[in-house]
């Protein structure tokens, strides 16, 4: 089933949050081809963020297989998994997850610390971080500001720069545009697509905004790939 052009494969994956009997996620089959841009749509509570956590290996499936770039992430130790994630995946969370007291620059460079291969693709880290900020329309002087002092929309763009630096093969974004105004949202998406075009990066983005659909190579409905098992006591 696996071929060299696939970057993500899920097979018969089942997951239940510890202590939560009322929600279980079951994904019979889902995959991403290298270089494609995919929009994942689904209603709130349908398990989109849970699915992304399984793909990133921040939680591990109760059964089944999750493979990124051909590596079954269940075969890695917790430490190996953290390094593997830093190398392979640029993450943009719904809540940004920036270090509020660290500078914008340090936040952007953070993933490179744990990912030597990703680091090796960056010649001048500081210049590249500044360039990414500029591409995302952030004012030049924010680079030394504490991340926590930025507006919500600016923080989201810093999170995007952190995900893009060093060109990880897979970018995963969980509702990244919800805090952005229309113009900023367009710039933000254009940069993600440009990275995908120029570096063959795969993009998986979750949203509940179906209007974004025609900008992506493929649109996937959560209800088509997953069964959310809601058990009533
Ligand atoms: P979506 O992103 O589609 O809105 P989620 O994956 O966030 O859906 O949530 C699906 C279900 O999993 C919900 O019932 C939610 O309460 C539960 N859930 C999400 N995150 C956690 C967590 N960290 N611990 C326990 N339950 C969680
Ligand atoms: Mg979510």
Short mmCIF file of C-alpha atoms and ligand atoms in Angstrom, two decimals:
data_model
loop_
_atom_site.label_atom_id
_atom_site.label_comp_id
_atom_site.label_asym_id
_atom_site.label_seq_id
_atom_site.Cartn_x
_atom_site.Cartn_y
_atom_site.Cartn_z
CA UNK A 1 0.00 0.00 0.00
CA UNK A 2 2.79 2.40 0.75
CA UNK A 3 4.57 4.16 -2.07
CA UNK A 4 7.38 6.68 -2.11
CA UNK A 5 5.09 9.61 -2.87
CA UNK A 6 3.04 9.25 0.29
CA UNK A 7 4.07 11.26 3.34
CA UNK A 8 1.31 10.19 5.72
CA UNK A 9 -0.58 6.93 6.14
CA UNK A 10 -3.20 6.04 8.72
CA UNK A 11 -4.63 2.53 8.82
CA UNK A 12 -7.34 1.24 11.15
CA UNK A 13 -6.49 3.88 13.73
CA UNK A 14 -8.52 4.00 16.91
CA UNK A 15 -8.14 6.44 19.74
CA UNK A 16 -9.93 7.30 22.96
CA UNK A 17 -8.78 10.08 25.28
CA UNK A 18 -7.79 8.61 28.67
CA UNK A 19 -10.70 8.74 31.08
CA UNK A 20 -13.11 9.82 28.34
CA UNK A 21 -15.59 7.10 27.53
CA UNK A 22 -17.95 9.36 25.59
CA UNK A 23 -15.67 10.08 22.62
CA UNK A 24 -13.73 7.69 20.46
CA UNK A 25 -12.18 8.31 17.08
CA UNK A 26 -11.85 5.64 14.45
CA UNK A 27 -10.05 6.28 11.14
CA UNK A 28 -10.06 3.26 8.78
CA UNK A 29 -7.80 4.85 6.16
CA UNK A 30 -6.41 8.30 5.49
CA UNK A 31 -3.27 9.47 3.77
CA UNK A 32 -1.47 12.41 2.23
CA UNK A 33 0.64 12.47 -0.90
CA UNK A 34 3.89 14.35 -0.84
CA UNK A 35 3.42 17.95 -1.92
CA UNK A 36 -0.38 18.12 -1.87
CA UNK A 37 -2.40 20.75 -0.03
CA UNK A 38 -5.42 19.37 1.79
CA UNK A 39 -8.20 21.13 3.66
CA UNK A 40 -9.87 19.06 6.37
CA UNK A 41 -13.37 20.25 7.17
CA UNK A 42 -15.62 19.09 9.95
CA UNK A 43 -17.92 20.26 12.65
CA UNK A 44 -16.72 21.25 16.09
CA UNK A 45 -16.10 18.24 18.32
CA UNK A 46 -15.78 15.82 15.41
CA UNK A 47 -12.19 15.00 16.38
CA UNK A 48 -10.16 17.12 13.94
CA UNK A 49 -7.66 18.30 16.55
CA UNK A 50 -7.49 14.79 17.99
CA UNK A 51 -6.61 13.46 14.53
CA UNK A 52 -3.84 16.06 14.17
CA UNK A 53 -2.46 15.06 17.59
CA UNK A 54 -2.32 11.45 16.40
CA UNK A 55 -0.50 12.49 13.21
CA UNK A 56 2.00 14.57 15.21
CA UNK A 57 2.51 11.80 17.72
CA UNK A 58 1.66 13.99 20.69
CA UNK A 59 -0.83 11.21 21.46
CA UNK A 60 -0.45 7.62 20.33
CA UNK A 61 -3.21 5.51 18.82
CA UNK A 62 -4.72 2.69 20.87
CA UNK A 63 -4.48 0.52 17.78
CA UNK A 64 -3.65 0.79 14.10
CA UNK A 65 -0.82 2.46 12.28
CA UNK A 66 0.22 6.09 11.84
CA UNK A 67 3.24 6.48 9.55
CA UNK A 68 4.94 9.76 8.65
CA UNK A 69 7.53 9.63 5.85
CA UNK A 70 7.39 5.83 6.13
CA UNK A 71 8.14 5.71 9.86
CA UNK A 72 5.51 4.17 12.15
CA UNK A 73 5.53 6.71 14.95
CA UNK A 74 4.49 4.07 17.50
CA UNK A 75 7.88 2.42 16.92
CA UNK A 76 9.69 5.47 18.32
CA UNK A 77 10.43 6.20 21.98
CA UNK A 78 8.94 9.41 23.40
CA UNK A 79 12.24 11.24 22.97
CA UNK A 80 12.74 9.95 19.43
CA UNK A 81 9.18 10.96 18.62
CA UNK A 82 9.79 14.54 19.78
CA UNK A 83 12.89 14.85 17.59
CA UNK A 84 11.15 13.15 14.68
CA UNK A 85 8.25 15.59 14.95
CA UNK A 86 10.62 18.58 15.05
CA UNK A 87 12.34 17.34 11.88
CA UNK A 88 9.28 16.33 9.91
CA UNK A 89 6.42 18.60 10.92
CA UNK A 90 5.86 22.33 11.09
CA UNK A 91 2.98 22.85 13.48
CA UNK A 92 0.57 25.74 13.69
CA UNK A 93 -1.82 25.31 16.58
CA UNK A 94 -5.18 26.91 17.18
CA UNK A 95 -3.74 28.54 20.32
CA UNK A 96 -0.31 29.33 18.74
CA UNK A 97 1.67 27.78 21.65
CA UNK A 98 4.32 30.49 21.57
CA UNK A 99 6.63 31.07 24.52
CA UNK A 100 5.16 34.41 25.67
CA UNK A 101 8.29 35.68 27.48
CA UNK A 102 10.71 34.69 24.73
CA UNK A 103 11.42 36.99 21.81
CA UNK A 104 9.73 36.54 18.46
CA UNK A 105 13.12 35.54 17.03
CA UNK A 106 13.72 32.86 19.66
CA UNK A 107 10.20 31.50 19.15
CA UNK A 108 10.74 31.19 15.40
CA UNK A 109 14.14 29.51 15.79
CA UNK A 110 12.97 27.09 18.48
CA UNK A 111 12.22 24.04 16.28
CA UNK A 112 15.71 24.18 14.76
CA UNK A 113 17.24 23.45 18.16
CA UNK A 114 15.74 19.97 18.16
CA UNK A 115 16.05 19.22 14.45
CA UNK A 116 19.60 19.13 13.07
CA UNK A 117 18.48 18.24 9.52
CA UNK A 118 16.03 21.11 9.47
CA UNK A 119 18.73 23.35 10.94
CA UNK A 120 21.13 22.32 8.17
CA UNK A 121 18.74 23.71 5.54
CA UNK A 122 19.00 27.19 7.05
CA UNK A 123 22.13 29.19 6.23
CA UNK A 124 21.57 32.25 8.38
CA UNK A 125 18.80 31.53 10.91
CA UNK A 126 18.28 35.11 12.02
CA UNK A 127 18.10 36.45 8.45
CA UNK A 128 15.68 33.71 7.48
CA UNK A 129 13.45 34.45 10.49
CA UNK A 130 13.43 38.15 9.59
CA UNK A 131 12.59 37.29 5.96
CA UNK A 132 9.69 35.05 7.03
CA UNK A 133 8.31 37.81 9.27
CA UNK A 134 8.57 40.24 6.37
CA UNK A 135 6.84 37.78 4.01
CA UNK A 136 4.04 37.44 6.56
CA UNK A 137 3.62 41.20 6.79
CA UNK A 138 4.92 41.62 10.33
CA UNK A 139 6.59 44.93 11.19
CA UNK A 140 10.37 44.62 11.19
CA UNK A 141 10.82 45.72 14.81
CA UNK A 142 8.73 42.88 16.28
CA UNK A 143 11.59 40.41 15.89
CA UNK A 144 13.05 41.33 19.30
CA UNK A 145 9.72 41.88 21.07
CA UNK A 146 8.39 39.37 23.54
CA UNK A 147 5.90 37.16 21.72
CA UNK A 148 3.28 37.71 24.43
CA UNK A 149 3.15 41.45 23.73
CA UNK A 150 1.98 40.98 20.12
CA UNK A 151 -1.60 41.11 18.92
CA UNK A 152 -3.37 37.80 18.38
CA UNK A 153 -3.10 38.10 14.60
CA UNK A 154 0.62 38.88 14.84
CA UNK A 155 1.21 35.93 17.16
CA UNK A 156 -0.48 33.65 14.67
CA UNK A 157 1.91 34.84 11.97
CA UNK A 158 4.90 34.21 14.26
CA UNK A 159 3.55 30.69 14.75
CA UNK A 160 3.46 30.31 10.96
CA UNK A 161 7.07 31.50 10.62
CA UNK A 162 8.09 28.98 13.29
CA UNK A 163 6.35 26.21 11.35
CA UNK A 164 7.91 27.19 8.02
CA UNK A 165 11.54 27.71 9.03
CA UNK A 166 13.89 25.02 7.77
CA UNK A 167 11.26 23.62 5.38
CA UNK A 168 9.85 20.61 7.19
CA UNK A 169 8.23 18.21 4.67
CA UNK A 170 4.81 18.42 6.36
CA UNK A 171 2.97 21.47 7.66
CA UNK A 172 0.00 20.87 9.92
CA UNK A 173 -2.23 23.79 10.77
CA UNK A 174 -5.20 23.64 13.13
CA UNK A 175 -7.69 26.41 12.30
CA UNK A 176 -4.82 28.88 11.83
CA UNK A 177 -6.81 31.66 10.22
CA UNK A 178 -9.59 32.06 12.76
CA UNK A 179 -7.78 34.94 14.51
CA UNK A 180 -6.86 36.77 11.30
CA UNK A 181 -8.70 39.47 9.38
CA UNK A 182 -9.49 38.81 5.72
CA UNK A 183 -6.43 40.55 4.25
CA UNK A 184 -4.00 38.93 6.69
CA UNK A 185 -5.64 35.57 6.12
CA UNK A 186 -4.97 35.85 2.40
CA UNK A 187 -1.27 36.72 2.95
CA UNK A 188 -0.96 33.90 5.44
CA UNK A 189 -2.44 31.28 3.11
CA UNK A 190 -0.43 32.56 0.14
CA UNK A 191 2.78 32.02 2.09
CA UNK A 192 1.80 28.47 3.05
CA UNK A 193 0.95 27.67 -0.57
CA UNK A 194 4.16 29.32 -1.82
CA UNK A 195 6.19 27.11 0.51
CA UNK A 196 4.32 24.06 -0.72
CA UNK A 197 5.02 25.04 -4.33
CA UNK A 198 8.69 25.88 -3.95
CA UNK A 199 9.75 23.10 -1.58
CA UNK A 200 7.21 20.36 -2.24
CA UNK A 201 5.87 20.77 1.28
CA UNK A 202 2.68 18.90 2.11
CA UNK A 203 0.04 21.00 3.83
CA UNK A 204 -2.79 19.67 5.96
CA UNK A 205 -5.01 22.43 7.27
CA UNK A 206 -8.07 22.12 9.44
CA UNK A 207 -10.82 24.68 9.20
CA UNK A 208 -14.54 25.02 9.53
CA UNK A 209 -14.53 27.61 6.76
CA UNK A 210 -15.65 25.83 3.60
CA UNK A 211 -15.04 29.03 1.59
CA UNK A 212 -11.31 28.22 1.59
CA UNK A 213 -11.95 24.96 -0.27
CA UNK A 214 -11.14 26.00 -3.84
CA UNK A 215 -7.63 27.12 -2.85
CA UNK A 216 -6.56 23.57 -1.93
CA UNK A 217 -5.66 20.56 -4.09
CA UNK A 218 -8.10 18.42 -2.15
CA UNK A 219 -10.86 18.81 0.41
CA UNK A 220 -11.60 16.09 2.92
CA UNK A 221 -14.67 15.93 5.13
CA UNK A 222 -14.02 14.55 8.58
CA UNK A 223 -17.28 12.60 8.34
CA UNK A 224 -15.93 10.78 5.27
CA UNK A 225 -12.71 9.52 6.86
CA UNK A 226 -13.54 9.12 10.53
CA UNK A 227 -16.20 7.71 12.74
CA UNK A 228 -16.64 9.63 15.94
CA UNK A 229 -18.07 7.11 18.35
CA UNK A 230 -20.24 8.96 20.77
CA UNK A 231 -21.21 6.50 23.47
CA UNK A 232 -24.16 7.45 25.57
CA UNK A 233 -23.98 6.04 29.10
P1 LIG B 1 -12.51 19.29 16.91
O1 LIG B 1 -11.10 19.73 16.76
O2 LIG B 1 -13.08 18.68 15.66
O3 LIG B 1 -13.40 20.37 17.42
P2 LIG B 1 -11.50 17.72 19.12
O4 LIG B 1 -10.58 16.70 18.57
O5 LIG B 1 -10.91 18.90 19.76
O6 LIG B 1 -12.57 18.11 17.98
O7 LIG B 1 -12.44 17.03 20.20
C1 LIG B 1 -13.07 15.79 20.00
C2 LIG B 1 -13.46 15.23 21.36
O8 LIG B 1 -12.26 14.91 22.07
C3 LIG B 1 -14.24 16.20 22.23
O9 LIG B 1 -15.23 15.45 22.88
C4 LIG B 1 -13.22 16.72 23.19
O10 LIG B 1 -13.80 17.03 24.43
C5 LIG B 1 -12.26 15.54 23.33
N1 LIG B 1 -10.91 16.02 23.65
C6 LIG B 1 -10.15 16.85 22.88
N2 LIG B 1 -8.97 17.08 23.46
C7 LIG B 1 -8.97 16.39 24.64
C8 LIG B 1 -8.03 16.23 25.71
N3 LIG B 1 -6.81 16.82 25.67
N4 LIG B 1 -8.38 15.44 26.75
C9 LIG B 1 -9.59 14.82 26.79
N5 LIG B 1 -10.51 14.94 25.82
C10 LIG B 1 -10.22 15.71 24.76
MG1 LIG B 2 -10.14 21.55 17.03
#
